XYZ file of C-alpha atoms in Angstrom:
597
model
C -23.739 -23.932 -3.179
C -19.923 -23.043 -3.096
C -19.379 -25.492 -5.676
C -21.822 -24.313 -8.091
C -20.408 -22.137 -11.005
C -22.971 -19.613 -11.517
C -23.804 -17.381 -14.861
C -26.903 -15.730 -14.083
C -29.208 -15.555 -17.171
C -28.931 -11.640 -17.798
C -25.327 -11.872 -17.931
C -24.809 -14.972 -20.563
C -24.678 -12.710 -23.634
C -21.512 -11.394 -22.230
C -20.157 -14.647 -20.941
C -16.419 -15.681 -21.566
C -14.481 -18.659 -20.311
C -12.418 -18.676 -17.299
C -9.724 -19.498 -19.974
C -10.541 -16.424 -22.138
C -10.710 -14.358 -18.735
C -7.313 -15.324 -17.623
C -5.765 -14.895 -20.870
C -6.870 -11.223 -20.674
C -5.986 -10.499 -17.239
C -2.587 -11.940 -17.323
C -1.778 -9.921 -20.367
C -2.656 -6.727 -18.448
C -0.479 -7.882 -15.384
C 2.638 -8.938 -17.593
C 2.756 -4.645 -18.700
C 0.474 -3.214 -15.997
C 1.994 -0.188 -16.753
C 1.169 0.204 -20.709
C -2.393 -0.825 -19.489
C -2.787 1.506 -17.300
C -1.478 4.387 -19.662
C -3.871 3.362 -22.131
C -6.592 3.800 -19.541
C -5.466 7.132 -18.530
C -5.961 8.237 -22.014
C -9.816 8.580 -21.632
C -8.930 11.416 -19.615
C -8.941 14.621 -20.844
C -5.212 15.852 -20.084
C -4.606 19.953 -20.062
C -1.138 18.715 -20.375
C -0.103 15.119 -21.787
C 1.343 13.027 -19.155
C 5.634 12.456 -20.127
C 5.828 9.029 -18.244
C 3.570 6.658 -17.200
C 5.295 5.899 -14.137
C 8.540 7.038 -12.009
C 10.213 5.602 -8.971
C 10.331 2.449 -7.228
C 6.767 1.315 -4.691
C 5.693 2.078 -2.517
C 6.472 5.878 -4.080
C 5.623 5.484 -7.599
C 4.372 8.252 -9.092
C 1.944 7.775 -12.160
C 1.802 10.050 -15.225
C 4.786 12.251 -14.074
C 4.696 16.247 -16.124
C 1.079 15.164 -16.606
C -1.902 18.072 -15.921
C -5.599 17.687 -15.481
C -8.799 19.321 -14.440
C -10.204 16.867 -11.708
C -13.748 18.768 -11.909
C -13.639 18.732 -16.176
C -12.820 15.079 -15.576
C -15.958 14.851 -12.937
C -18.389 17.285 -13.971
C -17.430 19.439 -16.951
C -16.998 16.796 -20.136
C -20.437 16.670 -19.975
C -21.552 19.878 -20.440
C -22.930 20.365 -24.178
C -24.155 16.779 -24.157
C -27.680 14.772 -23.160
C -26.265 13.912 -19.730
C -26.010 17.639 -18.830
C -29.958 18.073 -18.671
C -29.839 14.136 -16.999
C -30.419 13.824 -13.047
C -27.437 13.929 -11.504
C -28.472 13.101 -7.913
C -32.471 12.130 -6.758
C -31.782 12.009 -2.700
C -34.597 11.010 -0.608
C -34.992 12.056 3.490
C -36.028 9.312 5.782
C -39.323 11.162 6.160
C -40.014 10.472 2.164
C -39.122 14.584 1.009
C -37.764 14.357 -2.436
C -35.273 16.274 -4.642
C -33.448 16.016 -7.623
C -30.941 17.837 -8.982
C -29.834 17.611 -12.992
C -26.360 17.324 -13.932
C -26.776 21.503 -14.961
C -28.538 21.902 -11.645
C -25.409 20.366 -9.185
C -22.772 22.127 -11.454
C -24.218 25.246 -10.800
C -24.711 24.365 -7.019
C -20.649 23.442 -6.887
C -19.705 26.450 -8.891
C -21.249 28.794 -6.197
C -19.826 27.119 -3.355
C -16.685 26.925 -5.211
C -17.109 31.119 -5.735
C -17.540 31.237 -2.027
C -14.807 29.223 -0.547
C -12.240 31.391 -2.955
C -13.946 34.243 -1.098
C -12.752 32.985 2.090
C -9.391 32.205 0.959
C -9.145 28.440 0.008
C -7.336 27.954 -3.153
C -5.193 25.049 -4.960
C -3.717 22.634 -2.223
C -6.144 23.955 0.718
C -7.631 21.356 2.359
C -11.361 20.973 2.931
C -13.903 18.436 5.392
C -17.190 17.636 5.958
C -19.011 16.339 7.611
C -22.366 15.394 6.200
C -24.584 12.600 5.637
C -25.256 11.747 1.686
C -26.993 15.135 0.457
C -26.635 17.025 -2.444
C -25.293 19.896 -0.956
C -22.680 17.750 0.587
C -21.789 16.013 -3.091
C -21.514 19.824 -3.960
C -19.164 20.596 -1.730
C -16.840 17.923 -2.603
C -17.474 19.756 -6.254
C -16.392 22.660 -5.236
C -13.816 21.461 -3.532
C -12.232 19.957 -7.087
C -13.269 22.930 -8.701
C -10.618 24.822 -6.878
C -7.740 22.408 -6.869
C -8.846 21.933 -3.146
C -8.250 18.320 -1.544
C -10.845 17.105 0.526
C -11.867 14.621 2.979
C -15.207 13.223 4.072
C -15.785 12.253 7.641
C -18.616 9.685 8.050
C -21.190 10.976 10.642
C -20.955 7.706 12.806
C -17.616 8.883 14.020
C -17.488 10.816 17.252
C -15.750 14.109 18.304
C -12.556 12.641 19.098
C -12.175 11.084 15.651
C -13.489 14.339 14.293
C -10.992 16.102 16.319
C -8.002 13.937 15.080
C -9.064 14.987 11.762
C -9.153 18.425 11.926
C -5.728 18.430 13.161
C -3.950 16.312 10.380
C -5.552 18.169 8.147
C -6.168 21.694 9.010
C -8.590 22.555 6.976
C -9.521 26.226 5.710
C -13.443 25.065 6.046
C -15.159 22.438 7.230
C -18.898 21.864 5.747
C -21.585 20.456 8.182
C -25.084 19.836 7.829
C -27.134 20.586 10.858
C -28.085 17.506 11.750
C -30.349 14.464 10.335
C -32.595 11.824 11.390
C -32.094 8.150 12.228
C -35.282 6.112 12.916
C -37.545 9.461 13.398
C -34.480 10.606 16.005
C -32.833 13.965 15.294
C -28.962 13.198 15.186
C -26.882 16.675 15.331
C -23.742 17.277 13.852
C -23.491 20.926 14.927
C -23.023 19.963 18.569
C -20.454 17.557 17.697
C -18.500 19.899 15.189
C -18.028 22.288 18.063
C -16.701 19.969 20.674
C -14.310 18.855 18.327
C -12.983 22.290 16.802
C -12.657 23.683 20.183
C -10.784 20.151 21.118
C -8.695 20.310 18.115
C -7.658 23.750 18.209
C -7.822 24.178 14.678
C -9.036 27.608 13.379
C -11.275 27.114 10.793
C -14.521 28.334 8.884
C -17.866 26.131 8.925
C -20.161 26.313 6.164
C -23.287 24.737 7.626
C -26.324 23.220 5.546
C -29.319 23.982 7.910
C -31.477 21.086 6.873
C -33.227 20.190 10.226
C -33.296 24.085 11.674
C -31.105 23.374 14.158
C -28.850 26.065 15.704
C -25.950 27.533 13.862
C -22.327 26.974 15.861
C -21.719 29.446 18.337
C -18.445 29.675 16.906
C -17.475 33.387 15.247
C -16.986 32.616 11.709
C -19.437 30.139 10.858
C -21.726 30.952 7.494
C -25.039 28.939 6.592
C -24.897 27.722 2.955
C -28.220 29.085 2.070
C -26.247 33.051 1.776
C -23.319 31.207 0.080
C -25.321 29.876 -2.352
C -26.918 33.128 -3.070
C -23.943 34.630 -4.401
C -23.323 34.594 -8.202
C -19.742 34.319 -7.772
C -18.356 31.287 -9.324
C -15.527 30.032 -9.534
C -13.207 28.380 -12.470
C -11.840 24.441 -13.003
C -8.315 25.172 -11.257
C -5.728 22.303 -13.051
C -3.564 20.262 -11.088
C -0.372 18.117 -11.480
C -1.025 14.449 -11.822
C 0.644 13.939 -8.534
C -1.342 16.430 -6.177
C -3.931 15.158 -3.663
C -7.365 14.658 -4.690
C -8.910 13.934 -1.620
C -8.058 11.698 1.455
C -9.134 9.664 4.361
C -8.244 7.696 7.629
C -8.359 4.523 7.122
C -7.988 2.456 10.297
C -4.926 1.114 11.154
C -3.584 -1.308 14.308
C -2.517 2.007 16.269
C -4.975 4.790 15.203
C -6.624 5.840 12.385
C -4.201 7.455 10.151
C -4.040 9.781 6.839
C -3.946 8.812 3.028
C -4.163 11.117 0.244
C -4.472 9.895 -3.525
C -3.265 11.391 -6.355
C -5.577 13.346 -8.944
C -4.566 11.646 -12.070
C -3.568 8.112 -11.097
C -6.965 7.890 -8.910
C -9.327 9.428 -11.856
C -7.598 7.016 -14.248
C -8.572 3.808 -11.703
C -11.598 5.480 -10.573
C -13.105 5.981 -14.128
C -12.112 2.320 -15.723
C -13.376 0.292 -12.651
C -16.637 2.251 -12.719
C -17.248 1.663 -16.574
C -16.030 -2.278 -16.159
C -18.850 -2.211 -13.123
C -21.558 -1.144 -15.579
C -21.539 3.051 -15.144
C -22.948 4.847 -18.112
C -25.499 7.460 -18.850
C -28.825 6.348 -18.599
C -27.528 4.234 -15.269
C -29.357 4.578 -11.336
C -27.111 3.425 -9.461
C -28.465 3.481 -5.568
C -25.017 2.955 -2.908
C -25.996 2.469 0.626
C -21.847 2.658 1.176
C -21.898 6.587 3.330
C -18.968 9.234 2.186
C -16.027 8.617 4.481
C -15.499 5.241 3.573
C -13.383 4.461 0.355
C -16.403 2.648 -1.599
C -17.907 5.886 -0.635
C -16.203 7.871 -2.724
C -14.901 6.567 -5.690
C -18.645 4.741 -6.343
C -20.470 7.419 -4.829
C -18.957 10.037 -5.930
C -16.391 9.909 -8.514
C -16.925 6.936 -10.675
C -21.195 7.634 -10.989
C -20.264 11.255 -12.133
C -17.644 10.399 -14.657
C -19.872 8.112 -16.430
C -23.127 10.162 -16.455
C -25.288 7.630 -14.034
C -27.773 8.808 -11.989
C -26.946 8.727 -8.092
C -29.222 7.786 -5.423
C -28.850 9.150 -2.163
C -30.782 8.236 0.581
C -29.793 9.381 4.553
C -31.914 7.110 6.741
C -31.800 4.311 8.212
C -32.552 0.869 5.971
C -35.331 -0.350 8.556
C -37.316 2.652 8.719
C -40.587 2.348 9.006
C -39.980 -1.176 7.355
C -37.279 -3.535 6.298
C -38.627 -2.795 2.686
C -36.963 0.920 2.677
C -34.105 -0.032 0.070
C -36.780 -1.970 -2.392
C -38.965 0.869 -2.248
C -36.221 2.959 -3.399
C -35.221 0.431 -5.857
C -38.744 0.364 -7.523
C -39.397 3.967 -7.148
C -36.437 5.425 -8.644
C -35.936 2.273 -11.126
C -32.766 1.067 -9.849
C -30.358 -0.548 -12.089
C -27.521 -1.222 -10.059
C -27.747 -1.962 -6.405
C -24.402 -1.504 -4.222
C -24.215 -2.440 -0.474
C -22.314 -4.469 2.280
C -22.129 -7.987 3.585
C -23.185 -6.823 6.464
C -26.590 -5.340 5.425
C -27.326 -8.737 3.115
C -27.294 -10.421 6.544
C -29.336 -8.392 7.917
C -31.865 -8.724 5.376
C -31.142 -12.078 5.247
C -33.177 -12.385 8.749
C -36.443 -10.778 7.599
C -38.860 -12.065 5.918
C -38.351 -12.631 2.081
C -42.229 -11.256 1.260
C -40.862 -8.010 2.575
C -39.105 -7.412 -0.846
C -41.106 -9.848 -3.565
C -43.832 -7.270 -3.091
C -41.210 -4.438 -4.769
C -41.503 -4.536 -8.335
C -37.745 -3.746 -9.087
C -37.515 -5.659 -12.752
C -35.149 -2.366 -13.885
C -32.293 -3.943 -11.698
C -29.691 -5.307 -13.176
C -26.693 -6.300 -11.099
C -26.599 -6.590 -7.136
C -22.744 -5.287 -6.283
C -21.815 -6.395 -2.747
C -18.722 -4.942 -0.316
C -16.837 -4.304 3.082
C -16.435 -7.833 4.614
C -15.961 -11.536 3.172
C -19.844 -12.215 2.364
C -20.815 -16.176 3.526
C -21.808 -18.817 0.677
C -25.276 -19.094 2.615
C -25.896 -15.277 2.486
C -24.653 -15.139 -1.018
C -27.131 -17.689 -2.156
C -30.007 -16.192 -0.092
C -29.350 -12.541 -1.885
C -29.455 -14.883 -5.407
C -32.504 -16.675 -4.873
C -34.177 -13.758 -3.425
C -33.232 -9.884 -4.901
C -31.791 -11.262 -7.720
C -34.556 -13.375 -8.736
C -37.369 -11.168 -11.116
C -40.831 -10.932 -11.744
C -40.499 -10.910 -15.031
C -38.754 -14.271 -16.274
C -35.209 -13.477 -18.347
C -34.999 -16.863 -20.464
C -34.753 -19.493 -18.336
C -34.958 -17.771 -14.787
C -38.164 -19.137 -13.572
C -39.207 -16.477 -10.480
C -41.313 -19.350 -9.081
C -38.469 -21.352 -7.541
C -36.185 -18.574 -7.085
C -33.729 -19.198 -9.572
C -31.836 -16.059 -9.414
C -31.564 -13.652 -13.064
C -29.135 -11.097 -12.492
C -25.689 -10.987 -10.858
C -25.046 -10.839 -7.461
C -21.073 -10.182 -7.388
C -19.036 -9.831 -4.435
C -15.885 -7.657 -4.854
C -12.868 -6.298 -2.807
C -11.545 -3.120 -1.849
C -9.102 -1.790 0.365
C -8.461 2.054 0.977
C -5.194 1.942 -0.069
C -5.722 0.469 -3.198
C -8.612 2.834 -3.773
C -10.957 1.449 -6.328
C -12.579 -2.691 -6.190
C -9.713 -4.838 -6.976
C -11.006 -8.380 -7.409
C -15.034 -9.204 -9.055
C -16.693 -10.306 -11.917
C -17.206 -7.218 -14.259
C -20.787 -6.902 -15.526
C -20.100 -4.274 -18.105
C -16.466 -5.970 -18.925
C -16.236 -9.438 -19.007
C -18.101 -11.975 -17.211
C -16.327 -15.772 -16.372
C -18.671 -17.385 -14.005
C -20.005 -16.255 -10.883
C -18.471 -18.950 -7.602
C -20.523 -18.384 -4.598
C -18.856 -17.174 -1.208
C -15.532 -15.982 -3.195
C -14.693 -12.196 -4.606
C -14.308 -13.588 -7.867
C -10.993 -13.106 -10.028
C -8.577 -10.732 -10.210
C -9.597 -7.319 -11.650
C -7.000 -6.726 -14.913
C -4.372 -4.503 -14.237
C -4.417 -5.751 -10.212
C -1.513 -7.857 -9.768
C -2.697 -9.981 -6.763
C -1.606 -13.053 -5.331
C -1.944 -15.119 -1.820
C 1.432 -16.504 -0.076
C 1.812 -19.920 1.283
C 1.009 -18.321 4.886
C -2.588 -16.704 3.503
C -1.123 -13.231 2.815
C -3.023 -11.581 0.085
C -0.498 -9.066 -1.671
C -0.902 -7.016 -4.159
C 2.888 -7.440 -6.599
C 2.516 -4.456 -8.893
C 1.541 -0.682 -8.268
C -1.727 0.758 -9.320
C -2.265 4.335 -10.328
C -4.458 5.552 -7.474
C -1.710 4.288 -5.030
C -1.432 6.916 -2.065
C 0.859 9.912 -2.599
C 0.810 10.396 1.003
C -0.044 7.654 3.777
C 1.194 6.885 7.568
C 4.784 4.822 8.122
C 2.626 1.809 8.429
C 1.368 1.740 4.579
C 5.406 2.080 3.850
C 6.236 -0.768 6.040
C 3.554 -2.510 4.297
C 5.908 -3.246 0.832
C 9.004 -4.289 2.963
C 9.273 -7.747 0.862
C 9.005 -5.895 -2.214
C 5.431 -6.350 -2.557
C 2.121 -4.592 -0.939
C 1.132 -6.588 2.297
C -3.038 -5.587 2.465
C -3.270 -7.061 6.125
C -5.966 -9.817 4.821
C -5.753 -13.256 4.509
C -7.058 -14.898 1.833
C -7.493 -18.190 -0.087
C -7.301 -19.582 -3.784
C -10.622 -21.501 -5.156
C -9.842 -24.186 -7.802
C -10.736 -21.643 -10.681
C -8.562 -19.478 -9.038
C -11.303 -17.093 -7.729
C -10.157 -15.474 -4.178
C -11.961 -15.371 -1.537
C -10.939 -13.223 1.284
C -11.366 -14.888 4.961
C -10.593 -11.384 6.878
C -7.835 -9.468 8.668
C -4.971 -11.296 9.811
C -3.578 -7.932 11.524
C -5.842 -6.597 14.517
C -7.534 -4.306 12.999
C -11.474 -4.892 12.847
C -13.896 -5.307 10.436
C -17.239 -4.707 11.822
C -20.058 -4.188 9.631
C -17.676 -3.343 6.614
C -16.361 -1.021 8.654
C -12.595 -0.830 9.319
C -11.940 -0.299 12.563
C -8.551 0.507 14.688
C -8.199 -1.415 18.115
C -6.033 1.044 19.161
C -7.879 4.393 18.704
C -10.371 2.639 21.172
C -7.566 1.486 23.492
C -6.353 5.598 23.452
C -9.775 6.839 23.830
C -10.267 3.944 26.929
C -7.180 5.506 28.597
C -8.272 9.004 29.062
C -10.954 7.624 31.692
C -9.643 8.414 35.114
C -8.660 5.193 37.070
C -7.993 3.518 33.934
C -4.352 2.295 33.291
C -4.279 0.552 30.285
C -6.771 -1.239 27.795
C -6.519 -3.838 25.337
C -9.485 -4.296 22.284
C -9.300 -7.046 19.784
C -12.006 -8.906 17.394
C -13.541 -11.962 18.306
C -16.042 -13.313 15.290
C -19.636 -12.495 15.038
C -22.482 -13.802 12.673
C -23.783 -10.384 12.054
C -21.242 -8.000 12.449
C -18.269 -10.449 11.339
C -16.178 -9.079 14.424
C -17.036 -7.412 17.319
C -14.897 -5.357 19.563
C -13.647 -7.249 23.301
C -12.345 -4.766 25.588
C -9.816 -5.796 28.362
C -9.978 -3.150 30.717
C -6.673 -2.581 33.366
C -8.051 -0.606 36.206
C -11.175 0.740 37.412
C -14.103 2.261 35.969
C -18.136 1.177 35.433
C -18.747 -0.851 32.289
C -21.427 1.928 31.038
C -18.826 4.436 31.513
C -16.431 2.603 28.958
C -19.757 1.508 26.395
C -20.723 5.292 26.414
C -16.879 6.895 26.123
C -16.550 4.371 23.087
C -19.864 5.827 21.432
C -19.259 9.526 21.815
C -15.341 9.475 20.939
C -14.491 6.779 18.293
C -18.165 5.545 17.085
C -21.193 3.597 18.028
C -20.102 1.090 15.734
C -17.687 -0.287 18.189
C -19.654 -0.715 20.697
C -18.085 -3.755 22.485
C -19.486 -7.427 22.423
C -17.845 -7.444 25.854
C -15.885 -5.649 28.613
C -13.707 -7.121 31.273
C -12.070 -5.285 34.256
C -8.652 -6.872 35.675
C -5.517 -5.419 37.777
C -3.170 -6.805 35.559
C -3.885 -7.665 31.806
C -2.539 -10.608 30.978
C -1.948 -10.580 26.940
C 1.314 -8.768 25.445
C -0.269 -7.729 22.931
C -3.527 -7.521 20.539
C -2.384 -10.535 18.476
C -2.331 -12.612 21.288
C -6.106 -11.715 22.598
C -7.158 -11.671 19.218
C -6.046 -15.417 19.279
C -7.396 -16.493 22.256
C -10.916 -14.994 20.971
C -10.246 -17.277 17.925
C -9.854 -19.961 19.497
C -12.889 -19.963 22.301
């Protein structure tokens, strides 16, 4: 299959030649900078933008003297037009409850949450978390959050108190939105317990705004508020503006030592954010379901961001993908008419292993692209997905649903935190050269990337969204003049690249990104322990899995368990071994030997 060149039949009215393709793209990289400004011009700009760039990378700034409403740009151009009566988000429990809220419907929500937090004192350049699973309230609060000028950051809900914690102190945040709790497989997961344990461990004063969607207790902590009495309040609050160069929101990516902060800039980011998004297929009139949780860069800008600058529909679903069946996503698919599905390499693999009949019984014909993330997706899973989801029930010309001849695109793309936005992928609403199986396709225009003769993928030019503020590491990152993204990576003979993984220690597990070192930190609080060492060695589900070299003594449940409650079940370790003296230097050096077993 990897050396078939694919064009799936929905997609060959908008078909170009790889020749065509690269003519465009290297246009756009030969001036990134003029195509990038003319992008930023379907922004709406409270004040015109006096250069398009300033300073050397890694601290460019983008569209320097330039102001903007980030919540006009989001929310408020589409008041006065059809998408403002439109559903904004339809978000659907794990029990099967349904609501949907209308474009009107979520700007009022955000505009009374936004009246609320100015009552308590946040204002322009006050940061904001939460953490919350995918609910509307929680997409309100990030509102609400731009509405003010406020910078935010989501913390996924698979990360424990300790990473919560770590947080809460880099970004001391006015208030912190939480939703009680919510279910995973019929189990009742809380978040209030956790938010507790990790303000009191963090020391950080702070407000909670809690969204009581399971009834669970309220924090025991003095000033915490439940939304339903915020909400209640007609106070609302204006669109603060911002310069281009103020954080928008941020995150913690994981990095070889820790998890660290990045912040990206509000007009640089809405300028990436809103192109890629259109190029991906965005628009009014658009469902677009993303399994991809907030806290995670794919996220945000295509959970978030990019769906609500274009007017699609978002689908937000909080469960679990196997519960009560393996059919969960399909169902969602059919019943909400899905027309662009957006997930993980590691999920395809896991449906990989069910039972095909499982989905052909979804009727699902609305789809129209399959979008895939996280980790380097296999040729063999790739081709599955094809012959599979992206196969029909109702023929499109000469797709033939019998033998599984695949319709509709199944695109793998990559995306890196710090570059914000998908950077490499066949564009089903832009251009479309043909599809190679197992690779992330070409080079997204305005992306200047390029792989070194030792595998390094760098990127050679900025990009708008890059971070305004980020760790040492990110810095060290563009010591050769160019931005180092830690992956290695390989040319195809069309020139497609396919990424192969990390070639730093940090972990990919799931599509997660995961730091060997915040595990290693966490390790070392156990009494008896006196040092740890955690690298990746490969898996066929997870793509890596954590191996934990233990120096000292403790039990092996008492490690599993400390990993689960302070960094995340997610790393949960393939393997732990106890020694009096570790023998490896360093994480490269295990990480090698894991390689090479």
């Amino acid at each position: 299959m990897s050396s078939q060149r694919i064009v799936p039949p929905a997609a060959r009215f908008k078909v170009m030649t790889l020749a065509e393709y690269k003519k465009v793209y290297q246009e756009s990289i030969r001036d990134p900078v003029d195509f990038w400004a003319r992008q930023s011009k379907k922004l709406l700009w409270e004040k015109p933008w006096t250069s398009a760039i300033t300073g050397e990378p890694p601290r460019s700034r983008w569209f320097e003297g330039g102001r903007l409403s980030p919540y006009q740009n989001v929310m408020g151009k589409h008041r006065d037009t059809p998408v403002w009566s439109r559903a904004a988000t339809i978000y659907e429990s794990e029990e099967g409850d349904v609501e949907i809220l209308t474009y009107r419907r979520l700007d009022d929500m955000a505009g009374r949450i936004a009246g609320w937090l100015e009552s308590q004192g946040v204002s322009k350049g006050d940061w904001t978390l939460l953490y919350a699973p995918p609910t509307p309230e929680a997409i309100a609060f990030m509102l609400a959050s731009l509405r003010l000028g406020a910078p935010f950051e989501p913390i996924f809900t698979g990360f424990g108190w300790y990473e919560l914690a770590k947080r809460l102190r880099n970004r001391s945040p006015k208030v912190v939105f939480v939703v009680d709790g919510y279910k995973r497989r019929g189990k009742e997961i809380s978040l209030v317990e956790t938010t507790e344990k990790a303000i009191e461990a963090s020391g950080v004063e702070t407000k909670i705004l809690v969204s009581n969607r399971l009834g669970l207790r309220l924090p025991r902590l003095h000033e915490t508020y439940p939304l339903d009495d915020a909400l209640r309040k007609n106070h609302t609050a204006d669109s603060r503006v911002v310069d281009s160069s103020d954080p928008i929101f941020g995150l913690h990516p994981g990095y070889e030592d820790d998890f660290k902060p990045v912040s990206f800039p509000a007009g640089g980011y809405l300028t990436q954010a809103y192109a890629t998004s259109y190029w991906l297929g965005l628009k009014p009139l658009e469902v677009l379901f993303n399994t991809v949780w907030p806290g995670w860069i794919t996220g945000v800008t295509y959970l978030l961001f990019g769906p609500l600058m274009t007017g699609t529909t978002i689908v937000l679903y909080d469960g679990a993908p196997d519960w009560r069946s393996w059919d969960r996503w399909f169902t969602i698919l059919e019943r909400y008419a899905v027309t662009i599905f957006l997930t993980t390499s590691g999920a395809l693999r896991a449906l990989s292993k069910q039972n095909p009949e499982t989905y052909r019984k979804h009727d699902y014909d609305t789809l129209k692209a399959i979008l895939v993330t996280a980790e380097p997706l296999d040729t063999d899973t790739w081709s599955w997905a094809y012959r599979n989801l992206g196969t029909l029930r109702s023929p499109i010309i000469d797709s033939d649903p019998t033998v599984l001849s695949g319709a509709i695109p199944v695109v793998n793309l990559y995306i890196q935190s710090e570059i914000a936005t998908f950077a490499t992928g066949n564009l089903p609403s832009y251009t479309f050269p043909h599809i190679v199986p197992g690779t992330n396709g070409p080079p997204i225009p305005g992306f200047h990337l390029d792989i070194l003769s030792d595998g390094r993928l760098v990127v050679k030019n900025p990009w708008p969204a890059m971070p305004v503020e980020a760790p040492q590491e990110y810095y060290e990152k563009w010591s050769e003049g160019f931005y180092d993204t830690g992956d290695l990576a390989t040319y195809t003979i069309d020139g497609y690249i396919q990424v192969l993984g990390r070639r730093d220690t940090v972990m990919k597990i799931n599509g997660y990104r995961i730091s060997p070192g915040a595990i290693e930190k966490a390790i070392e609080t156990l009494p008896g322990v006196k040092r740890a060492l955690v690298a990746g060695k490969p898996d066929p589900q997870k793509f890596e899995a954590p191996v934990v070299i233990v120096e000292g003594r403790a039990e092996a449940e008492q490690v599993r368990k400390l990993i689960r409650e302070y960094i995340t079940p997610i790393a949960d370790p393939a393997k732990i071994n106890f020694t009096d003296k570790i023998q490896y230097a360093t994480r490269h050096e295990l990480k090698n030997k894991l390689r090479n077993l």
